[in-house]
mmCIF file of C-alpha atoms and ligand atoms in Angstrom:
data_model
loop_
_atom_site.group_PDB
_atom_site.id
_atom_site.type_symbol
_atom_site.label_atom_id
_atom_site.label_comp_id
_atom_site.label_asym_id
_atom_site.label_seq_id
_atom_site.Cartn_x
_atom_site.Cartn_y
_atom_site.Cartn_z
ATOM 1 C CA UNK A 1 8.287 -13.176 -64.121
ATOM 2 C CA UNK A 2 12.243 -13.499 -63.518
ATOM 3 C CA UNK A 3 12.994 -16.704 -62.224
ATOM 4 C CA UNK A 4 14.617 -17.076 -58.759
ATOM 5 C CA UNK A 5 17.218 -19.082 -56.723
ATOM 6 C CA UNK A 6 17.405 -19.459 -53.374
ATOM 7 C CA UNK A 7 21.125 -20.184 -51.747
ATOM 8 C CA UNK A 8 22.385 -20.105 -48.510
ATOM 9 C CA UNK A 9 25.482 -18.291 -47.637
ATOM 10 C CA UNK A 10 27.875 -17.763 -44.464
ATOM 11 C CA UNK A 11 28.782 -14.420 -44.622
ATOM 12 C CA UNK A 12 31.089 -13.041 -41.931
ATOM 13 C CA UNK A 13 30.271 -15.876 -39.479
ATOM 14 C CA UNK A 14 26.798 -15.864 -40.001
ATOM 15 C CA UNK A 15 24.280 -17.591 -41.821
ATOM 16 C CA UNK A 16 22.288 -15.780 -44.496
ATOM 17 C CA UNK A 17 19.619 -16.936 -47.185
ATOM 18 C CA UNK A 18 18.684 -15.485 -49.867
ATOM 19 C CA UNK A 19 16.535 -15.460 -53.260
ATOM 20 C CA UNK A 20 18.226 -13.533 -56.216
ATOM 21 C CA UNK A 21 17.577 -13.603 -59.999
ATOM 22 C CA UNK A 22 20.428 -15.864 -60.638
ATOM 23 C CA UNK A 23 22.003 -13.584 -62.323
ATOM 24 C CA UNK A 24 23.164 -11.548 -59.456
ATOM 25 C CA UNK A 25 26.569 -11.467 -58.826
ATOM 26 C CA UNK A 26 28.599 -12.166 -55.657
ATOM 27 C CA UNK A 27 29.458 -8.331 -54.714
ATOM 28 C CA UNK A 28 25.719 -7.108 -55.448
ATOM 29 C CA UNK A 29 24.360 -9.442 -53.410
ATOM 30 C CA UNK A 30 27.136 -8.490 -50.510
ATOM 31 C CA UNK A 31 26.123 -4.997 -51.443
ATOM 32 C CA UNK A 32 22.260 -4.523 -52.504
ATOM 33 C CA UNK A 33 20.582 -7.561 -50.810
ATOM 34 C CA UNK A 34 22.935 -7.812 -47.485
ATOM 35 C CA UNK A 35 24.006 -4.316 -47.172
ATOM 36 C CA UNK A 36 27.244 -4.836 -46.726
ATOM 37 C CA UNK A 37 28.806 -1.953 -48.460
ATOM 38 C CA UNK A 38 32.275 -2.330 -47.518
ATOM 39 C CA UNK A 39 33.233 -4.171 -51.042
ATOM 40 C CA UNK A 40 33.366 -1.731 -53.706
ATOM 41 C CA UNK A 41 32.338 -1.722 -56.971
ATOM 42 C CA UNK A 42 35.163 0.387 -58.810
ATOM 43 C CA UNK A 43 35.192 -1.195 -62.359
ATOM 44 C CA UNK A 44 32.908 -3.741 -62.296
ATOM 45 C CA UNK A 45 34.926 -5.837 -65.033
ATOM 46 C CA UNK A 46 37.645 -7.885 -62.676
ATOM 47 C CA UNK A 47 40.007 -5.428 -63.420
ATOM 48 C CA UNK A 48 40.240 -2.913 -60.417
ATOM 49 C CA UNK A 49 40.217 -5.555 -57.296
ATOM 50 C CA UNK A 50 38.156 -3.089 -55.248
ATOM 51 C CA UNK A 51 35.323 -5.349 -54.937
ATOM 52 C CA UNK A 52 37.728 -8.636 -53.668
ATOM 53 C CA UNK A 53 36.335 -10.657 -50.742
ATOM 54 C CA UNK A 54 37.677 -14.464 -49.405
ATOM 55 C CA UNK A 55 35.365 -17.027 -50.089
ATOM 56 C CA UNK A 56 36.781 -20.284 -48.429
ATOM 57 C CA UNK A 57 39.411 -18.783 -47.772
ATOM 58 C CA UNK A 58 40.495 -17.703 -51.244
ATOM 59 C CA UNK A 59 40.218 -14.024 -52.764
ATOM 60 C CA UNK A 60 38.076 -13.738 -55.414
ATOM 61 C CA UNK A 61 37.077 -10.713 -57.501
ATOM 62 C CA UNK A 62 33.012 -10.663 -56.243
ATOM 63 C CA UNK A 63 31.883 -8.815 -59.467
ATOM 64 C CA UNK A 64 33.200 -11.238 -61.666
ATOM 65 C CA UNK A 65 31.585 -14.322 -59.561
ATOM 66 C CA UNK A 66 27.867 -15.359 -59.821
ATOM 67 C CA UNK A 67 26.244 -15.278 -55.735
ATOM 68 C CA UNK A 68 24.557 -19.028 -56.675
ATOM 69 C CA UNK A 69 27.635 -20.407 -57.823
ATOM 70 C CA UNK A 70 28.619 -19.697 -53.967
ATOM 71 C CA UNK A 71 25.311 -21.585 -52.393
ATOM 72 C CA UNK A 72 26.883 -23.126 -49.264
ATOM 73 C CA UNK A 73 29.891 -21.516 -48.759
ATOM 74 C CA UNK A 74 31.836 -19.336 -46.415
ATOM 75 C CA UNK A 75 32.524 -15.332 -47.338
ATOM 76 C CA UNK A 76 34.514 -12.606 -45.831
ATOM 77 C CA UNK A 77 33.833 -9.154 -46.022
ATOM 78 C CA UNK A 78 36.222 -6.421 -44.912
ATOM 79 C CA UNK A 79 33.627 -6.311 -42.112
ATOM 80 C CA UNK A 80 34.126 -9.761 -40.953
ATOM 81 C CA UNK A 81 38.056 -9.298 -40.634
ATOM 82 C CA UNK A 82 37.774 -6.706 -37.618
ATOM 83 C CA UNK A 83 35.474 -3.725 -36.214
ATOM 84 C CA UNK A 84 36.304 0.051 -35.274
ATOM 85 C CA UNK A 85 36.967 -1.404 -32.027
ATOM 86 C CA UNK A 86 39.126 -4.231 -33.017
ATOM 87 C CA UNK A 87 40.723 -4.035 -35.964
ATOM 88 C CA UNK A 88 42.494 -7.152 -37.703
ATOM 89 C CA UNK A 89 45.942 -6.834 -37.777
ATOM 90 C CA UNK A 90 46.169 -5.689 -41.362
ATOM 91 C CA UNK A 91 43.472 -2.903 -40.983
ATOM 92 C CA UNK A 92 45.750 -1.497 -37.935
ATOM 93 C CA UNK A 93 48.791 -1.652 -40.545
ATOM 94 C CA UNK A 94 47.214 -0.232 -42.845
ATOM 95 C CA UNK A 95 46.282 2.652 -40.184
ATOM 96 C CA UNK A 96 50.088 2.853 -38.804
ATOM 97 C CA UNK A 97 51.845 2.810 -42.382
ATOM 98 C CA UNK A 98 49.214 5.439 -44.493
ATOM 99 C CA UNK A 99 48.283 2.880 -46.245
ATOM 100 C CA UNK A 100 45.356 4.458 -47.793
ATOM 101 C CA UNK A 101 43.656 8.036 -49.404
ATOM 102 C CA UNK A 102 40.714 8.276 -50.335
ATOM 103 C CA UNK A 103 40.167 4.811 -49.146
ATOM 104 C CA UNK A 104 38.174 2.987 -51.846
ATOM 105 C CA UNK A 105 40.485 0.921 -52.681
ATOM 106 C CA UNK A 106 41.155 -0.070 -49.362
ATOM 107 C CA UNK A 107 38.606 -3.044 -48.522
ATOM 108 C CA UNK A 108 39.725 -4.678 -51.317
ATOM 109 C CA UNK A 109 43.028 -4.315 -50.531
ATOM 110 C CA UNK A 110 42.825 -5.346 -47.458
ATOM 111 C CA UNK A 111 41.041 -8.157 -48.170
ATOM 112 C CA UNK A 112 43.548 -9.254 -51.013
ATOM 113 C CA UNK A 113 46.474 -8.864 -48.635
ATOM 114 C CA UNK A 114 45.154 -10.718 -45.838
ATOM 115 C CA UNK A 115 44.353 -14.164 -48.654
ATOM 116 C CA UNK A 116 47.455 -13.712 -50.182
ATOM 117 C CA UNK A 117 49.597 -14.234 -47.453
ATOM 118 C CA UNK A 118 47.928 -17.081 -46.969
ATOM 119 C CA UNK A 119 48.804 -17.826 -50.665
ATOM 120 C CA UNK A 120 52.588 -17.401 -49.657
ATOM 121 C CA UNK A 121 52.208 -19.264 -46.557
ATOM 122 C CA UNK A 122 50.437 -22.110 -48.396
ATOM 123 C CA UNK A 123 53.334 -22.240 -50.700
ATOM 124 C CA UNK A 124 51.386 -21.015 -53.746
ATOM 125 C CA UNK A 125 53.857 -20.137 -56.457
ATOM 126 C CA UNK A 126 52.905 -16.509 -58.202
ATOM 127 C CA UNK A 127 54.707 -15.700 -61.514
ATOM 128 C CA UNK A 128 57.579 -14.286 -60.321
ATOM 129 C CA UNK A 129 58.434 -17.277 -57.633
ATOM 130 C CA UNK A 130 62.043 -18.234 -59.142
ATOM 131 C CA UNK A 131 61.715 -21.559 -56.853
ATOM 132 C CA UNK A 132 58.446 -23.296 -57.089
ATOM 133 C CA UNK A 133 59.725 -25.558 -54.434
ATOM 134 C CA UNK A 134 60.040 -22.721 -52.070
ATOM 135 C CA UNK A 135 57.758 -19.522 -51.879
ATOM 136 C CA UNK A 136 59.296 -16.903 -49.854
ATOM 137 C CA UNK A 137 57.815 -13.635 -48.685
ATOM 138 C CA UNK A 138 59.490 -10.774 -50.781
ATOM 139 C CA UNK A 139 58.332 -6.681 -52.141
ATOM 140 C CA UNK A 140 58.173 -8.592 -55.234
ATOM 141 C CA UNK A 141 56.078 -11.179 -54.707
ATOM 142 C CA UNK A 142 53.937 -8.979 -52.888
ATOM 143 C CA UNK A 143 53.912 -6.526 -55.610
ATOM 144 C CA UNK A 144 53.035 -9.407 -58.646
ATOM 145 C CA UNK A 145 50.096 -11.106 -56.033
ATOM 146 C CA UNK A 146 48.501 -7.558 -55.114
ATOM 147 C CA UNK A 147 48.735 -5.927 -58.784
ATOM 148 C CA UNK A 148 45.169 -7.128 -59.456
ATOM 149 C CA UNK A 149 44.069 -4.829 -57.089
ATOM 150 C CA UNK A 150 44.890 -0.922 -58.042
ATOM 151 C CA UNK A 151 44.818 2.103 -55.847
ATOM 152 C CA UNK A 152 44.019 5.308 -58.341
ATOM 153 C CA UNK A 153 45.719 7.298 -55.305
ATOM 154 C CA UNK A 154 49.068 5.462 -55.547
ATOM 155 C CA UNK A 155 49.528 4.404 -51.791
ATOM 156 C CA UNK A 156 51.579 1.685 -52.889
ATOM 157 C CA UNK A 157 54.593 2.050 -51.280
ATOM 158 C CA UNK A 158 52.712 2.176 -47.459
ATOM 159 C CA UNK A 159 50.459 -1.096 -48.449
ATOM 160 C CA UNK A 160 53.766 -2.726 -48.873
ATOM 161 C CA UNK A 161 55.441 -1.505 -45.850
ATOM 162 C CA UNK A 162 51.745 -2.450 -44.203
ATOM 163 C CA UNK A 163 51.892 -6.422 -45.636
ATOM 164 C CA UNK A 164 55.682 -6.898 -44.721
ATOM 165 C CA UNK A 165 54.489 -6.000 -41.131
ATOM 166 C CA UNK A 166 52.135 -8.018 -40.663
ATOM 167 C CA UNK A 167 54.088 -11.130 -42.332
ATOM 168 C CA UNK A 168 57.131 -10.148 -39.623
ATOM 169 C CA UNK A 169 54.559 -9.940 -36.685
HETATM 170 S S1 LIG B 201 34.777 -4.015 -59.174
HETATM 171 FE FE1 LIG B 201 35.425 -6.057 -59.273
HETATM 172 S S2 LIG B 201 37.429 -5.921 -60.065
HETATM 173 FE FE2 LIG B 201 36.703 -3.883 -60.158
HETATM 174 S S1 LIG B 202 43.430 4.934 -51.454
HETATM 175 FE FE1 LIG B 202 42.324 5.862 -53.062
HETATM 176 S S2 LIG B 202 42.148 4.357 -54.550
HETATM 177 FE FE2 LIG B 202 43.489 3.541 -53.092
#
């Protein structure tokens, strides 16, 4: 018999328990046990970003991340930042500017865009901050914190235009 965990998540504002073979990472159990299918599993290997969601209030890649190393804490799903009816403020930039294709990329990047200005806001250096003293907003900073997360249809250029948006609003 596989041996289970039980763990207790907040997920989108609410709270959810569950009992998983530990080995069940963070985006399947989003995915397959919560059926949240928003996060995307592109590669599977930490290497795509499509499957990024903020857990306390950091962006994480949720294939790479084990759901019980999570028991207790706070997750957000592209479908806890805003609905059809109200988007967040980065979904409706993403909207205006084109920011998107095919779209599979898009929950992730969303996701990453929304944390990482919080990263620049929380004066989090990246590797191309000159100052470490002083984190300003900038195309490159934006383009060295969101290059974990690829879009195979190239939409770069409006996800920029997108982010700097919402950072002026
Ligand atoms: S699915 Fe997690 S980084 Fe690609
Ligand atoms: S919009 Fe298609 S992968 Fe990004």
């Amino acid at each position: 018999m596989t041996p289970t965990m039980q763990l207790s998540l907040t997920v989108n504002g609410n709270p959810r328990t569950l009992t998983l073979d530990p080995r069940v990472t963070l985006l399947d159990a989003l995915r397959e046990h919560l059926h949240l299918t928003g996060s995307k599993k592109g590669c599977d290997h930490g290497q795509c970003g499509a499957c990024t969601v903020i857990v306390e209030g950091r962006r994480i890649n949720s294939c790479l991340s084990l759901a019980v190393m999570h028991d207790g804490e706070e997750v957000t799903t592209i479908e806890g930042l805003g609905s059809p009816d109200q988007l967040h403020p980065m979904q409706a930039a993403f909207v205006k500017h084109d920011g998107f294709q095919c779209g599979y990329c898009t929950p992730g990047q969303i996701c990453s865009s929304v944390a990482m200005l919080g990263e620049i806001a929380d004066g989090i250096p990246s590797h191309v901050t000159e100052d470490l003293m002083q984190v300003d907003f900038s195309d490159a900073e934006v383009r060295e914190r969101m290059s974990g997360n690829i879009c195979r249809c190239a939409a770069y250029p409006n996800i920029i235009d997108a982010i700097r948006e919402v950072q002026e609003a």
